PDB file of C-alpha atoms in Angstrom:
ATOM      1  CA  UNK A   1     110.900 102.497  45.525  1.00 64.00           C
ATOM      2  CA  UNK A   2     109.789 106.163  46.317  1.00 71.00           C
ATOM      3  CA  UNK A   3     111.550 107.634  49.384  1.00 73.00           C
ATOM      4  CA  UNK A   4     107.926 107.552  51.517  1.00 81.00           C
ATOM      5  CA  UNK A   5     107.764 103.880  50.640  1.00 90.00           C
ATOM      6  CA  UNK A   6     110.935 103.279  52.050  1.00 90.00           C
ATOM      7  CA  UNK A   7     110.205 104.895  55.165  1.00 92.00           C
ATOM      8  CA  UNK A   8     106.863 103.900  55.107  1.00 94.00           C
ATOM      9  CA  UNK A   9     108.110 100.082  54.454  1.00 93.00           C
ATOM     10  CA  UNK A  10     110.156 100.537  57.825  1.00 93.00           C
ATOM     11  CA  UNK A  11     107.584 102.185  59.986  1.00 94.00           C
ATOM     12  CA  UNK A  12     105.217  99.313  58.997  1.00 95.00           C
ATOM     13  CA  UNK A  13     107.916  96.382  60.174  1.00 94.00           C
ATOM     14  CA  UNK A  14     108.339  98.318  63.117  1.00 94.00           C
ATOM     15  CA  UNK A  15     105.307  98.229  63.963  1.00 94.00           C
ATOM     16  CA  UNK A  16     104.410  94.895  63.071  1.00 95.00           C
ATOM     17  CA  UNK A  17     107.004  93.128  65.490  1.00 94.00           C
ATOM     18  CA  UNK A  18     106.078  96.242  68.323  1.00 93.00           C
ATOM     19  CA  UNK A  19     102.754  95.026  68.357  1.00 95.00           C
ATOM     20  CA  UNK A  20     103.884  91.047  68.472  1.00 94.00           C
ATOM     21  CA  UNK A  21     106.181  92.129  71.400  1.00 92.00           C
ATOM     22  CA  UNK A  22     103.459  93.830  73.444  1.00 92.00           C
ATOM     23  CA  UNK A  23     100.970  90.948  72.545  1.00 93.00           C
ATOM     24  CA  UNK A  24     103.384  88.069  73.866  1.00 92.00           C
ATOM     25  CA  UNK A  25     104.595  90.262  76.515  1.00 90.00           C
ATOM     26  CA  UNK A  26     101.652  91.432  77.726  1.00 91.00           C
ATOM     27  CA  UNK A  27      99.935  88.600  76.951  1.00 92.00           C
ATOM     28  CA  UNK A  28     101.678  86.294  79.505  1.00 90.00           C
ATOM     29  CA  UNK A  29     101.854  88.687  82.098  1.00 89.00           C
ATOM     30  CA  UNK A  30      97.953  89.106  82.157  1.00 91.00           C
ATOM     31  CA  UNK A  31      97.499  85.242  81.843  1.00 91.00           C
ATOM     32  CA  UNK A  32     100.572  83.719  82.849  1.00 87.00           C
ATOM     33  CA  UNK A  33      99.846  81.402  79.456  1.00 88.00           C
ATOM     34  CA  UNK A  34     103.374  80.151  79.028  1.00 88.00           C
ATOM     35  CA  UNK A  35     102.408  79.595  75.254  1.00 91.00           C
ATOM     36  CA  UNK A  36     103.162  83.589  75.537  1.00 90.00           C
ATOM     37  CA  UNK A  37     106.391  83.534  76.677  1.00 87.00           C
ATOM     38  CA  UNK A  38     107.580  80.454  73.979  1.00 90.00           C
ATOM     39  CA  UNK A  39     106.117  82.813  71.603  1.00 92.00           C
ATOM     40  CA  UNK A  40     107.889  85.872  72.501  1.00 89.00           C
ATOM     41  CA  UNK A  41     111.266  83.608  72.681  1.00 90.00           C
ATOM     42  CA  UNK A  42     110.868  82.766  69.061  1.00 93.00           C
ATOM     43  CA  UNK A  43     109.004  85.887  67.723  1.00 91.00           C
ATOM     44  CA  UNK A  44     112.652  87.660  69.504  1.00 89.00           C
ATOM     45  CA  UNK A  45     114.879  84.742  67.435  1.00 90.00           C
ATOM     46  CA  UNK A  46     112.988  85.224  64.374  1.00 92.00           C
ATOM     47  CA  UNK A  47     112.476  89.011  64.774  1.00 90.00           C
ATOM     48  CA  UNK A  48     115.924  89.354  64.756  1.00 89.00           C
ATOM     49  CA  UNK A  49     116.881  87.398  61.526  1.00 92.00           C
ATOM     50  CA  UNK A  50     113.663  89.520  59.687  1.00 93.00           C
ATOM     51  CA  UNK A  51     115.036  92.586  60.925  1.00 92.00           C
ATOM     52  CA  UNK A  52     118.593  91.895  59.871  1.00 92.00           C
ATOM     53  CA  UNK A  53     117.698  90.912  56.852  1.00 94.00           C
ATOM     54  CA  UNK A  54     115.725  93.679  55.678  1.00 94.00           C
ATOM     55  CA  UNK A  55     119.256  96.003  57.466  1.00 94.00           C
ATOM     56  CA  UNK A  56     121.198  94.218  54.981  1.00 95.00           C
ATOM     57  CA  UNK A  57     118.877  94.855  52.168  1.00 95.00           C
ATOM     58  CA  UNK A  58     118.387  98.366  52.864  1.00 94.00           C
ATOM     59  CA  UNK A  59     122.069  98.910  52.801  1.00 95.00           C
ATOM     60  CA  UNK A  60     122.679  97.247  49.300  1.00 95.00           C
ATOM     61  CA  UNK A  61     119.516  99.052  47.913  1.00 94.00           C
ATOM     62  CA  UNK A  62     121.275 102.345  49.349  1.00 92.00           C
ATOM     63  CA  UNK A  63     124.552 101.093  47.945  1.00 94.00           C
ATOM     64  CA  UNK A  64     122.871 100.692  44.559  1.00 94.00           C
ATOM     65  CA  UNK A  65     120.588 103.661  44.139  1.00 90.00           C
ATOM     66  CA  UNK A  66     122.843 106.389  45.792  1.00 91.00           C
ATOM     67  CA  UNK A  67     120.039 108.722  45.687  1.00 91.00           C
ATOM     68  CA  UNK A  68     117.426 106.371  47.760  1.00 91.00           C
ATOM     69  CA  UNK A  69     120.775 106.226  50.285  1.00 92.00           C
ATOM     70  CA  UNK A  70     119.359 108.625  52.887  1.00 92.00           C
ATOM     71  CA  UNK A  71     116.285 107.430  53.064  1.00 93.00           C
ATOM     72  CA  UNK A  72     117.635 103.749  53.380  1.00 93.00           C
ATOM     73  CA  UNK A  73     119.716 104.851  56.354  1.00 94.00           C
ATOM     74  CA  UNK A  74     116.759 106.912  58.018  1.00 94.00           C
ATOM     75  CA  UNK A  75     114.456 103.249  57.666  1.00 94.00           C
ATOM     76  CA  UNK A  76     117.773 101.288  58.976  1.00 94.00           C
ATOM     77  CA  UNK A  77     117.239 103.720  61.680  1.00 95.00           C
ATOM     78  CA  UNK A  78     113.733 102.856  62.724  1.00 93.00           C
ATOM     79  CA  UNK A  79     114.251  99.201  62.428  1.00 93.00           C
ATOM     80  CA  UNK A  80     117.190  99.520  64.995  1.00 93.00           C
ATOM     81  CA  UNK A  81     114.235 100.952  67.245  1.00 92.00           C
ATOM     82  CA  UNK A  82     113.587  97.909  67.892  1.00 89.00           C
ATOM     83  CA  UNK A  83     116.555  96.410  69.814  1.00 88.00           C
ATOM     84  CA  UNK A  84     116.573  98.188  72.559  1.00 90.00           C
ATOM     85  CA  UNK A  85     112.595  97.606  73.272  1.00 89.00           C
ATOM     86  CA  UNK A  86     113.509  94.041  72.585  1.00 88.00           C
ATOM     87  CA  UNK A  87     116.524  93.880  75.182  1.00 88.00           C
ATOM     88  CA  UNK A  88     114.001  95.365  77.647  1.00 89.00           C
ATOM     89  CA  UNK A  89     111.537  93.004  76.783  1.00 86.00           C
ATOM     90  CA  UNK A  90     113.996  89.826  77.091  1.00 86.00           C
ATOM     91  CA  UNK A  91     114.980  90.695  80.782  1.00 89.00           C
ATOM     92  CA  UNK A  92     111.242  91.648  81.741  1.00 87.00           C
ATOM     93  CA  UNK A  93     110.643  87.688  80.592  1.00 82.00           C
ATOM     94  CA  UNK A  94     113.423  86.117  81.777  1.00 84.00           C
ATOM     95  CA  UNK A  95     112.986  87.805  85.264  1.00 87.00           C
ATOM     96  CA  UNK A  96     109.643  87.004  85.431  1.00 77.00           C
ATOM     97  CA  UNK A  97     110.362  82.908  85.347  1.00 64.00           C
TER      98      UNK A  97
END
C-alpha cells in the first residue's frame, strides 16, 4: 500500500461508521423508531470488532513493512477517533430509554 492509501483507507472507515452513528443516533431521536436504537446497539458491537480488527492489521502490516510503520500508527490513530464519539453516543442512548 502507498502511505496516502493507508491514511486514506482509515479516513474512509472512519467515516463510514461516523456517518452510521449519526444516522442511528439521530435517527431515533428525530423518530423515536426503536429499530434505530437496535441498530446503533449492534452497529456499536460490530463497529467495534471491524475497528479492532483492522487495529490489529495495521499493526502487523507496520510490523512487517517498517517503512509503512508511521503511517500505520497515524491510521491506528484515526480509527481510535472513534471510541470516544462512540462512548458519547452509548450514554446519549442509554439515557434516552
Amino acid at each position: 500500500m502507498k502511505n496516502e492509501s493507508i491514511i486514506y483507507f482509515a479516513k474512509s472507515v472512519f467515516g463510514l461508521f461516523l456517518a452510521l452513528g449519526n444516522i442511528c443516533l439521530f435517527g431515533y431521536l428525530l423518530s423515536k423508531n426503536d429499530d434505530f436504537a437496535i441498530g446503533g446497539f449492534f452497529l456499536l458491537v460490530f463497529g467495534t470488532v471491524i475497528n479492532l480488527l483492522l487495529i490489529i492489521a495495521l499493526v502487523i502490516y507496520g510490523a512487517i513493512k517498517k517503512d509503512q510503520f508511521e503511517y500505520c500508527m497515524k491510521a491506528i490513530f484515526i480509527l481510535l477517533i472513534n471510541i470516544p464519539i462512540a462512548i458519547i453516543y452509548a450514554v446519549i442512548g442509554i439515557n434516552l430509554n
